[in-house]
CSV table of C-alpha atoms in Angstrom, one decimal:
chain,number,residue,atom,x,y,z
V,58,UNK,CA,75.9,102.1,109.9
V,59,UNK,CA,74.5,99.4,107.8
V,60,UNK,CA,76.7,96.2,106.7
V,61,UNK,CA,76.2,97.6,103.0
V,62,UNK,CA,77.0,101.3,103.8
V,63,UNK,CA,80.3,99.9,105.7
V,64,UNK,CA,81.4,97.6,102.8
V,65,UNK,CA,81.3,100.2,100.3
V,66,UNK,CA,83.3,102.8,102.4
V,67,UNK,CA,85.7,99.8,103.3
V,68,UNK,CA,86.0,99.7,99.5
V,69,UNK,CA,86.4,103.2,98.5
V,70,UNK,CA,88.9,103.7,101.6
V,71,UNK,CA,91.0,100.4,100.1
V,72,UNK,CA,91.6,102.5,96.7
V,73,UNK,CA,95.3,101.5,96.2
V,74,UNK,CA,97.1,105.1,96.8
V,75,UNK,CA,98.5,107.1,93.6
V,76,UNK,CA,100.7,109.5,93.9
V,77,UNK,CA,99.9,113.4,94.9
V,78,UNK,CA,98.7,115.2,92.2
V,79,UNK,CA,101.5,118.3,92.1
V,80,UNK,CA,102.1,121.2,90.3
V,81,UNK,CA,104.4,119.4,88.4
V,82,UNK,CA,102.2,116.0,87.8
V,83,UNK,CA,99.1,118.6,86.8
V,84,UNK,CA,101.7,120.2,84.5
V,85,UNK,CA,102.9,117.2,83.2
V,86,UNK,CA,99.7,116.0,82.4
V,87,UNK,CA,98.6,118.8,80.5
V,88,UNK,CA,101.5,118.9,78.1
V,89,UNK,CA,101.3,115.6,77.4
V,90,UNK,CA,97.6,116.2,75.7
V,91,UNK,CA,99.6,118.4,73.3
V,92,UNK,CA,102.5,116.2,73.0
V,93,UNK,CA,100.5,113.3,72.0
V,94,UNK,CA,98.5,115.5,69.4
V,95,UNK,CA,101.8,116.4,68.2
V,96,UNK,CA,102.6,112.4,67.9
V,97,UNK,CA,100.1,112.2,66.4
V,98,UNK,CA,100.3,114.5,64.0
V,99,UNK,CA,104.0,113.4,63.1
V,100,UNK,CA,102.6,110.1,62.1
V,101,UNK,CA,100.0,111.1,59.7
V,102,UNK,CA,102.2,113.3,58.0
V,103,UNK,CA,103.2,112.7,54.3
V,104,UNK,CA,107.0,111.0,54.5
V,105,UNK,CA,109.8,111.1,51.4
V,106,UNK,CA,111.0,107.3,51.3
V,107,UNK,CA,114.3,106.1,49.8
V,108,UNK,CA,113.0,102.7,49.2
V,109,UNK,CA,109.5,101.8,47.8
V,110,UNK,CA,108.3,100.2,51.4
V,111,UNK,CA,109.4,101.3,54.6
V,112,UNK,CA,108.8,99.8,57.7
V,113,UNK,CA,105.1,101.4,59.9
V,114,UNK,CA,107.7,103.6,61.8
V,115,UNK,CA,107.5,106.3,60.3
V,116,UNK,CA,107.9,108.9,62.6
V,117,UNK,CA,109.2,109.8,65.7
V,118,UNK,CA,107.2,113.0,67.0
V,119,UNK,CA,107.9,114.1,70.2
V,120,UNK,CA,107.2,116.5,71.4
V,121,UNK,CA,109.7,118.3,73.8
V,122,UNK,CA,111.0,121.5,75.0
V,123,UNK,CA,111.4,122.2,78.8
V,124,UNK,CA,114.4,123.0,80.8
V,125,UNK,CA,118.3,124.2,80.2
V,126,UNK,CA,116.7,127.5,81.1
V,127,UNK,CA,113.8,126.9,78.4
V,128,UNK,CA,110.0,126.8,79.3
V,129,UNK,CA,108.8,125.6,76.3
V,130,UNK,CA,106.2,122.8,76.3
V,131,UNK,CA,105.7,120.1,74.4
V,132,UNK,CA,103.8,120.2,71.5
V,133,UNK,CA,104.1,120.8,67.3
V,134,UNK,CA,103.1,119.3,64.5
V,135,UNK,CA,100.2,121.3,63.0
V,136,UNK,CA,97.4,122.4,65.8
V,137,UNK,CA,97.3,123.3,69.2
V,138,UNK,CA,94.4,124.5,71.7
V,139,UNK,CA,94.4,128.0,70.1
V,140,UNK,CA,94.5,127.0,66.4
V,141,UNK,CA,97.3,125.8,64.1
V,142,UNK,CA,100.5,127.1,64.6
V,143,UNK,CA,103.2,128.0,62.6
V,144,UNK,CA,106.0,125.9,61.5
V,145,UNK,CA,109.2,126.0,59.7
V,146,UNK,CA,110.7,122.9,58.3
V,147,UNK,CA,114.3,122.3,59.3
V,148,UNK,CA,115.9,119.5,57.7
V,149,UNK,CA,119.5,117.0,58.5
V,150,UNK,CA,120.8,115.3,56.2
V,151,UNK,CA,121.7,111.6,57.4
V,152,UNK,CA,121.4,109.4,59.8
V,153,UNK,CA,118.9,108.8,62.2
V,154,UNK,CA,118.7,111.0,65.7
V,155,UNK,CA,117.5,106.6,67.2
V,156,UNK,CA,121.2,104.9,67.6
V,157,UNK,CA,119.2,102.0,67.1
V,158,UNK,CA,117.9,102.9,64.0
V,159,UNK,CA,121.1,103.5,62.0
V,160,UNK,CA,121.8,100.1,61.2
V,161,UNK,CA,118.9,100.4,58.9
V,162,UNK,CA,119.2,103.9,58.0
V,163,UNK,CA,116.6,106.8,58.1
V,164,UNK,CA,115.3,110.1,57.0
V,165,UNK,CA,115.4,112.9,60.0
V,166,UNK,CA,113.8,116.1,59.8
V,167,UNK,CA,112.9,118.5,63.1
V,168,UNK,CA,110.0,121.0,62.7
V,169,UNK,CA,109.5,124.1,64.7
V,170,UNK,CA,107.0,126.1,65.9
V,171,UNK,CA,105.5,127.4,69.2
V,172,UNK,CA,102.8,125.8,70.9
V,173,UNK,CA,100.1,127.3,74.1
V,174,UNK,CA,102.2,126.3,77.7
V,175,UNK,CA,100.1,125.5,81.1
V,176,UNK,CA,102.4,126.4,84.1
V,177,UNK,CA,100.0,127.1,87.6
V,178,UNK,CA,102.9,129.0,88.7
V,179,UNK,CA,101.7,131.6,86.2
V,180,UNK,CA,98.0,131.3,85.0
V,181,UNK,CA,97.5,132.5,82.2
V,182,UNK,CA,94.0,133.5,80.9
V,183,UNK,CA,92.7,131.6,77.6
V,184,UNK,CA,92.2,134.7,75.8
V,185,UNK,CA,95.6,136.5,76.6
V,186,UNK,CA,97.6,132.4,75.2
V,187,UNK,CA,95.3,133.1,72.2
V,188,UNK,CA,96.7,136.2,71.3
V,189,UNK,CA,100.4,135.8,72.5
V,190,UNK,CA,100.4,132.3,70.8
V,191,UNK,CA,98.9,134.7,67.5
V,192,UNK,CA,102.3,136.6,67.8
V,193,UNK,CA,104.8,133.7,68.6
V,194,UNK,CA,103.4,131.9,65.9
V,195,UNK,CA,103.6,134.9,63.1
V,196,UNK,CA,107.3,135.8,64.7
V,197,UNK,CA,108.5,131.7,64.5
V,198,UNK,CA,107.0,131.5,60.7
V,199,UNK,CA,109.1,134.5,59.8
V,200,UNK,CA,112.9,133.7,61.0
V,201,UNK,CA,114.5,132.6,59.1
V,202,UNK,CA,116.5,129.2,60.2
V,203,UNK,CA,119.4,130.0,58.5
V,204,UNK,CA,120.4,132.8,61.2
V,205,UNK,CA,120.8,130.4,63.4
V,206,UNK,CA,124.3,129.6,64.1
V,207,UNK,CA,124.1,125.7,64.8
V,208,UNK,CA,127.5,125.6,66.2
V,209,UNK,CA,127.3,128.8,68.3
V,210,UNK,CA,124.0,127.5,69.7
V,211,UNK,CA,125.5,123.9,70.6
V,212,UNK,CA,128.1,125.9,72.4
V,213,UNK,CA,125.9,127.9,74.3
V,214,UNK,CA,123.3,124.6,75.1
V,215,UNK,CA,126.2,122.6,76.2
V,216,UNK,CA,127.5,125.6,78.4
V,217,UNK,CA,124.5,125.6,79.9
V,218,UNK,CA,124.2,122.3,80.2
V,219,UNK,CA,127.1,122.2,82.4
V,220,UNK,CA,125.8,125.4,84.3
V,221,UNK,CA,122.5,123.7,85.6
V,222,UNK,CA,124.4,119.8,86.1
V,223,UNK,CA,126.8,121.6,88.1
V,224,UNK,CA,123.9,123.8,89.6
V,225,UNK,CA,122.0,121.2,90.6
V,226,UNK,CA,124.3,118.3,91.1
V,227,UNK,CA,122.3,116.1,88.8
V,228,UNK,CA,123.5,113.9,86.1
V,229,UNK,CA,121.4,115.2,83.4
V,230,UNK,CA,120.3,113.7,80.5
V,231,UNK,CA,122.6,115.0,77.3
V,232,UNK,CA,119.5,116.6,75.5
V,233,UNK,CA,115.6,116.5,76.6
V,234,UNK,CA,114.6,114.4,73.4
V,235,UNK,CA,116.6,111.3,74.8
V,236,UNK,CA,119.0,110.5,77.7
V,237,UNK,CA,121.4,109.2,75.6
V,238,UNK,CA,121.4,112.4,73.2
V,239,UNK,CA,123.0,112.2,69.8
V,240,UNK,CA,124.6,114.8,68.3
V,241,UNK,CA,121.6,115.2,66.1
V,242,UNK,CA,119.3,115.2,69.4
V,243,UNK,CA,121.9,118.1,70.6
V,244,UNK,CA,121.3,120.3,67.3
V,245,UNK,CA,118.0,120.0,67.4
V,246,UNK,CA,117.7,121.0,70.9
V,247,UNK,CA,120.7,123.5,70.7
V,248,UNK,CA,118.5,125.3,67.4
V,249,UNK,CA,115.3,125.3,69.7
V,250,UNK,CA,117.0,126.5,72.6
V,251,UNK,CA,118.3,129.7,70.3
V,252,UNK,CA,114.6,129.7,68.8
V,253,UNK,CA,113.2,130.3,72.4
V,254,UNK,CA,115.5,132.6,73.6
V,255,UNK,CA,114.6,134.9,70.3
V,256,UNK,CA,111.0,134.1,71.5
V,257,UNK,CA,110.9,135.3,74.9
V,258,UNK,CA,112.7,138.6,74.0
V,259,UNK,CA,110.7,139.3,71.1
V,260,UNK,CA,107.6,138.6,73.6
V,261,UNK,CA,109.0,140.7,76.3
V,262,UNK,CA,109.4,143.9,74.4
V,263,UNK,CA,106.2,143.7,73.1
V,264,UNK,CA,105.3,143.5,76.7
V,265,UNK,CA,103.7,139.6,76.1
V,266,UNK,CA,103.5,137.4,78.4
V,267,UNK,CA,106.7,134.8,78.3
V,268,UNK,CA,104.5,132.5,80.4
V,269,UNK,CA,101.9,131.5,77.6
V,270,UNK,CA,103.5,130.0,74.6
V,271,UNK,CA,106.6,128.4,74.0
V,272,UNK,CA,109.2,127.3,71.3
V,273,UNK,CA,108.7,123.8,70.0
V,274,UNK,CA,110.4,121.3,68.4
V,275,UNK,CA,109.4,117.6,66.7
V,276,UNK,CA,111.9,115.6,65.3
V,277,UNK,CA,110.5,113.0,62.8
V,278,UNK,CA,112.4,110.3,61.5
V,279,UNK,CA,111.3,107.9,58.8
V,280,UNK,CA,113.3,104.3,59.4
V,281,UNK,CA,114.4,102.9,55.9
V,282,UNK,CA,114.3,99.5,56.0
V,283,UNK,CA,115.9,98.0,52.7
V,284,UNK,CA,113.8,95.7,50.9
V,285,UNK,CA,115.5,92.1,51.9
V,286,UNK,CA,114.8,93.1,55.9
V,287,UNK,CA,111.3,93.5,55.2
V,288,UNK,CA,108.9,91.2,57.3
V,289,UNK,CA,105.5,90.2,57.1
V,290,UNK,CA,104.2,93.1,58.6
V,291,UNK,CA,105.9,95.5,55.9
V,292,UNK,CA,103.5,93.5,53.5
V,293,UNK,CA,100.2,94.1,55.3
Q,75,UNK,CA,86.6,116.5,62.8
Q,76,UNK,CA,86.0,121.1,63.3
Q,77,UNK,CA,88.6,123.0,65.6
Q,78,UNK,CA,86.1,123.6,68.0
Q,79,UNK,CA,84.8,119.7,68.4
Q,80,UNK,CA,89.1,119.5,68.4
Q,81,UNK,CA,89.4,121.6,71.3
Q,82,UNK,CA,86.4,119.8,73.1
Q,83,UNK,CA,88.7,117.1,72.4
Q,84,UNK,CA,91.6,118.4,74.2
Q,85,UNK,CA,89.6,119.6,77.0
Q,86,UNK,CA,88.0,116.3,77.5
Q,87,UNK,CA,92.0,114.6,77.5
Q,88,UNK,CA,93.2,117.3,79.8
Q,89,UNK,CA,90.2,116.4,82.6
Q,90,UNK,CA,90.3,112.8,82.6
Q,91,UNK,CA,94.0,113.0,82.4
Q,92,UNK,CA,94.7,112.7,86.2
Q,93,UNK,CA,91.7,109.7,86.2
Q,94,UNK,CA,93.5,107.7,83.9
Q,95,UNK,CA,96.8,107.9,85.5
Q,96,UNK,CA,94.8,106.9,88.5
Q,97,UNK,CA,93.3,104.0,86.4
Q,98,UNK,CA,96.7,102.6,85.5
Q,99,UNK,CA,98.3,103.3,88.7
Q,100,UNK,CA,95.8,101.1,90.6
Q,101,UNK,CA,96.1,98.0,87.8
Q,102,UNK,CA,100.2,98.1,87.2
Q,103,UNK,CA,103.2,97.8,89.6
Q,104,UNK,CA,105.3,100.7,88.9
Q,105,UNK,CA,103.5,104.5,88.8
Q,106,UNK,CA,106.2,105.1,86.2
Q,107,UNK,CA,104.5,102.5,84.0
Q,108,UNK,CA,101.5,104.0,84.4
Q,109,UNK,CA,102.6,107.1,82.8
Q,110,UNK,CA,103.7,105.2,80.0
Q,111,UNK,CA,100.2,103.2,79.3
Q,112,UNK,CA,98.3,106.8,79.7
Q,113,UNK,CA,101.0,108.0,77.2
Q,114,UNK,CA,99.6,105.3,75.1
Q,115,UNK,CA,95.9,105.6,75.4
Q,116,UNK,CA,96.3,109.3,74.2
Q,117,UNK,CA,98.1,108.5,71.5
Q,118,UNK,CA,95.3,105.8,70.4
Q,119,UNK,CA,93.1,108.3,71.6
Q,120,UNK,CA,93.9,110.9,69.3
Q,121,UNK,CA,94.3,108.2,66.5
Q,122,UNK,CA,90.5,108.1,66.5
Q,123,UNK,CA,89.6,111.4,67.2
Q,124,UNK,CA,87.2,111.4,64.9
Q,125,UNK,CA,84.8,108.7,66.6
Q,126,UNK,CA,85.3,111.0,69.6
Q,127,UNK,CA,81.1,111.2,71.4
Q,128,UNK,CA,81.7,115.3,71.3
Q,129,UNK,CA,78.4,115.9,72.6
Q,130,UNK,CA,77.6,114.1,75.7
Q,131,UNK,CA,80.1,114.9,78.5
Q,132,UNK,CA,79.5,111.1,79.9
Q,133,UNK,CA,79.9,109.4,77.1
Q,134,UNK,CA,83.7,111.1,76.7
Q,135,UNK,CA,85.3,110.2,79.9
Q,136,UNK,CA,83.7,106.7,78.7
Q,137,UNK,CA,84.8,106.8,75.3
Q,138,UNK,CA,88.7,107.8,76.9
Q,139,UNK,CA,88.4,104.8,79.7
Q,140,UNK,CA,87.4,102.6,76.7
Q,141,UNK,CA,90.4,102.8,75.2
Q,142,UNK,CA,92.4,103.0,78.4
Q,143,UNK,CA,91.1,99.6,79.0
Q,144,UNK,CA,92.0,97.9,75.6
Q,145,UNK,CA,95.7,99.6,76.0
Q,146,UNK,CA,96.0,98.0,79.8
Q,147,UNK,CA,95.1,94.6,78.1
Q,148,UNK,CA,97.7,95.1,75.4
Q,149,UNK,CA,100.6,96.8,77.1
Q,150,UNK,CA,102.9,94.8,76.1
Q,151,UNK,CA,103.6,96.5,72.6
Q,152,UNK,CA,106.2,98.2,71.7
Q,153,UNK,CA,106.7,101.4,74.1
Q,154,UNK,CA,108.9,103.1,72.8
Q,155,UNK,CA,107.5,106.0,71.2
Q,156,UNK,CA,105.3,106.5,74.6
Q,157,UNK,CA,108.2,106.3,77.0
Q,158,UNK,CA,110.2,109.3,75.0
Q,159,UNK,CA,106.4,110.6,75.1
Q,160,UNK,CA,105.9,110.1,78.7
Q,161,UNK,CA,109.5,110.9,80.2
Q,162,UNK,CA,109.0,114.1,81.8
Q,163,UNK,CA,106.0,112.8,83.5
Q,164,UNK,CA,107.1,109.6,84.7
Q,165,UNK,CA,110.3,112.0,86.3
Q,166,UNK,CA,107.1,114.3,88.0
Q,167,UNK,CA,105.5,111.0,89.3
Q,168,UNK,CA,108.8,109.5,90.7
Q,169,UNK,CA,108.9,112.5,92.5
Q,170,UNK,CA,105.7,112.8,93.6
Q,171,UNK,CA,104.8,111.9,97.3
Q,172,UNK,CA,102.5,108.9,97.8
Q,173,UNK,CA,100.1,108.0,101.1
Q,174,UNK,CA,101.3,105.0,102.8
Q,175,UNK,CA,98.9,101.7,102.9
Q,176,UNK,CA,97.1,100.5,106.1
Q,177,UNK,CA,97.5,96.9,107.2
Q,178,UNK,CA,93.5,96.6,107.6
Q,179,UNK,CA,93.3,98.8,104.3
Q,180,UNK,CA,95.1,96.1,102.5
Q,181,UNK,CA,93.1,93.3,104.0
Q,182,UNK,CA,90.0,95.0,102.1
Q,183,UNK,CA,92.5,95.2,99.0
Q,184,UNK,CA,93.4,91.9,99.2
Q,185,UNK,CA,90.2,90.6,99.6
Q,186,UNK,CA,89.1,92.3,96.0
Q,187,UNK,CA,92.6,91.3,94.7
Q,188,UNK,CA,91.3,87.8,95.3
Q,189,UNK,CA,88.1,87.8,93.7
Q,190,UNK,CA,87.2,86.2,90.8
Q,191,UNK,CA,88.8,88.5,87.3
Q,192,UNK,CA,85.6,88.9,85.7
Q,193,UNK,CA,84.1,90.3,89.4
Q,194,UNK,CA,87.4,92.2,90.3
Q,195,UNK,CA,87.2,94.4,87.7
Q,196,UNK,CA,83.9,95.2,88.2
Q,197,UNK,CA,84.7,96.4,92.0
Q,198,UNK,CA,87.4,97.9,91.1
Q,199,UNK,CA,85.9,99.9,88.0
Q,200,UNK,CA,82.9,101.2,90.8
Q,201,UNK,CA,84.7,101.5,94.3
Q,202,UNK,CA,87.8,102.5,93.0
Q,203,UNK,CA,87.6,104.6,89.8
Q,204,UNK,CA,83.9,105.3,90.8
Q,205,UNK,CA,82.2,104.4,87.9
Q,206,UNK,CA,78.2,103.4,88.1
Q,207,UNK,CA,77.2,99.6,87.5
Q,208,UNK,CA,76.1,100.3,84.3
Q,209,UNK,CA,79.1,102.7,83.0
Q,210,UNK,CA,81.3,99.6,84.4
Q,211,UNK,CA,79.1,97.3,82.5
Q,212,UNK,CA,79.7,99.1,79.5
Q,213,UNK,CA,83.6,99.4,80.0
Q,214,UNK,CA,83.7,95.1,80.2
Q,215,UNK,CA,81.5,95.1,77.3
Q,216,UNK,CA,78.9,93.2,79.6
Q,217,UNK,CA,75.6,92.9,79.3
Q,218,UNK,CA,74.4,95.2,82.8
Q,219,UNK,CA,72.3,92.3,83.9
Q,220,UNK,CA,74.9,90.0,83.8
Q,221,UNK,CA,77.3,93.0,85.2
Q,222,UNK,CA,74.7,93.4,88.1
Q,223,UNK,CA,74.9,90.0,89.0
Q,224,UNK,CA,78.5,88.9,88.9
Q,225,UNK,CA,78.9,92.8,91.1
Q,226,UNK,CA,76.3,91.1,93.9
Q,227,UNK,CA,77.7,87.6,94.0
Q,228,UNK,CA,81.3,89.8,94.1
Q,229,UNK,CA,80.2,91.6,97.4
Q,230,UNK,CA,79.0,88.8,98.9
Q,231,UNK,CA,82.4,87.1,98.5
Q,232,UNK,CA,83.5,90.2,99.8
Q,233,UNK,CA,81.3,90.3,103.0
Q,234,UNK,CA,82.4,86.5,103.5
Q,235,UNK,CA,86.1,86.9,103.0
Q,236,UNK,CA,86.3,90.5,105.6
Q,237,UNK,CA,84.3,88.3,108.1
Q,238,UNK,CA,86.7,85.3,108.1
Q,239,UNK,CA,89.7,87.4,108.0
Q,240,UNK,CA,88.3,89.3,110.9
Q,241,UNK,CA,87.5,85.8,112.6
Q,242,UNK,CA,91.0,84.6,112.0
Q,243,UNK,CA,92.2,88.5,113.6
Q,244,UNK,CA,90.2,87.7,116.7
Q,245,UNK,CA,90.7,84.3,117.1
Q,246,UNK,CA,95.0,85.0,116.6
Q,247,UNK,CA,94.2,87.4,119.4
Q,248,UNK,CA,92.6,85.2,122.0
């Protein structure tokens, strides 16, 4: 073997290590396309401001969905792989779902809608997440919100919350959006959790696959920052 | 920017995805941190979507490493956003099995870890994220002449430092 050949496979075989590529990793990966579209998406959208500047901000979208029994990825906003998806428009009133934020107040909202999933446990084909994310996305556009009772569903998310910690034996974060899960975090995630579960059955009986799309949710939060704790920056 | 150059787009994020983690793993301590700068370059990536090369295949993964590069040299903003972004995968990669190192593997490592920045990145860019000289060139904003040259005076520092540190094995041994 030549000196040359030898360096260079010295080299490649020097590659600091990553970590294994999993199922989970691979998943991961994938859904964070989508949730960064999503982030995306949040940002550019128009925003209703108390004051007549407001700090860059301007939205929190993330994008969020998996677990307590959900499968839903992460995604929302206004597109997705298979075209734009529905969404509904579900709005709280006061303070921010960031603790941090509070101090200077904010404008929360948390949109809905269902988004393509990726799961290698259960391949799906492009055509067949086309047409079931067709359906979710007619059948999420057309409930109405409203027949969602918030406090039933926080009742069942935290039940099951407790069923999977005590399942698994893991402290678990209060709500997916954050570890440290406010109660706005919780009814956002207790509305989606509700949202999904009316998904899935409405997928099943039409014999769908549940494996395809998912409910979604985004929260996005506009951070009011009152006019004497502007900076610089606010100015630009 | 039409749905179908969007879902070119996508596509393009979803198969450099794993590469990019692999970037940022190899240039920051933590793998966890790593999730959080790829986090970010997606995000800036889909920022400017609409400079996004749809047409040439090459031209994308160097369009997405481009970026990748200008969020590794400004990683310390704000990370908020990405780390809420980024949570579930940085759980997946804490969980994920990793190979162990090799003492003579990390001599070789060490040896590029020692080089001279604006030749480091060069062998790292080729040898380790396998990138051609001139692609690499293009990442560093080099001109490829000058990226040809500071790669051969960086091999030959190489060759030199792997000989003494297997001089110094051999003599420790006698």
């Amino acid at each position: 073997m030549g000196m040359e050949s030898q360096l260079n496979d010295r080299l490649a075989a020097a590659a600091p290590s990553v970590v294994d590529r999993t199922d989970e990793v691979r998943r991961e990966l994938h859904q964070l396309v989508a949730a960064t579209e999503a982030a995306t998406e949040a940002a550019a959208a128009p925003t209703r401001r108390r004051f007549t500047r407001s700090r860059g901000f301007a939205a929190f979208g993330a994008a969020v969905a998996v677990g307590l029994g959900l499968t839903a990825s992460a995604t929302g906003g206004v597109h997705t792989p298979w075209g734009s998806i529905a969404a509904q428009k579900f709005s709280y009133p006061g303070p921010s779902i960031h603790a941090e934020d509070m101090t200077h107040g904010s404008n929360c909202k948390v949109v809905y809608g269902a988004a393509g999933t990726w799961d290698p446990k259960h391949p799906v084909s492009p055509e067949e997440r086309a047409q079931v994310l067709e359906h979710a996305r007619e059948f999420i556009r057309d409930i109405d919100l409203s027949t969602i009772s918030v406090p039933d569903a926080i009742r069942r998310y935290e039940a099951e919350h407790a069923r999977l910690a005590r399942s698994t034996g893991l402290d678990l974060p209060a709500s997916e959006f954050r570890p440290d899960g406010t109660p706005d975090d919780i009814k956002a995630f207790a509305v989606l959790a509700a949202l999904d579960q009316r998904l899935r059955a409405e997928l099943k009986g039409k014999g769908l696959s549940t494996h395809a799309v998912g409910a979604v949710a985004m929260p996005e939060c506009e951070t009011v920052v009152p006019p004497d704790q502007w900076s610089e920056a606010d100015h630009s | 920017m039409t749905p179908d150059e969007t879902a070119v787009f996508r596509a393009a994020m979803r198969d450099v995805s794993s590469d990019l983690l692999a970037y940022f793993e190899r240039r920051v301590r933590g793998s966890e941190d790593a999730a959080d700068l790829l986090g970010e370059t997606m995000l800036q990536a889909w920022r400017r979507v609409d400079a996004f090369p749809v047409s040439d295949r090459t031209q994308q993964r160097m369009w997405l490493f481009t970026i990748a590069a200008n969020v590794l040299a400004n990683q310390s903003r704000s990370s908020r956003r990405r780390k809420a972004l980024t949570d579930k995968l940085r759980t997946s990669i804490a969980a994920a099995p990793t190979r162990p190192d090799l003492t003579e593997l990390n001599a070789v490592r060490d040896a590029v870890l020692r080089l001279q920045e604006s030749q480091r990145e060069l062998v790292m860019l080729i040898h380790w994220d396998g990138f051609s000289i001139a692609e690499a060139a293009q990442l560093l904003e080099l001109n490829p002449s000058t990226a040809r040259g500071r790669y051969a005076a960086a091999r030959s520092s190489l060759r030199d430092a792997l000989a003494e540190g297997a001089e110094v094995s051999e003599s420790t041994l006698r």
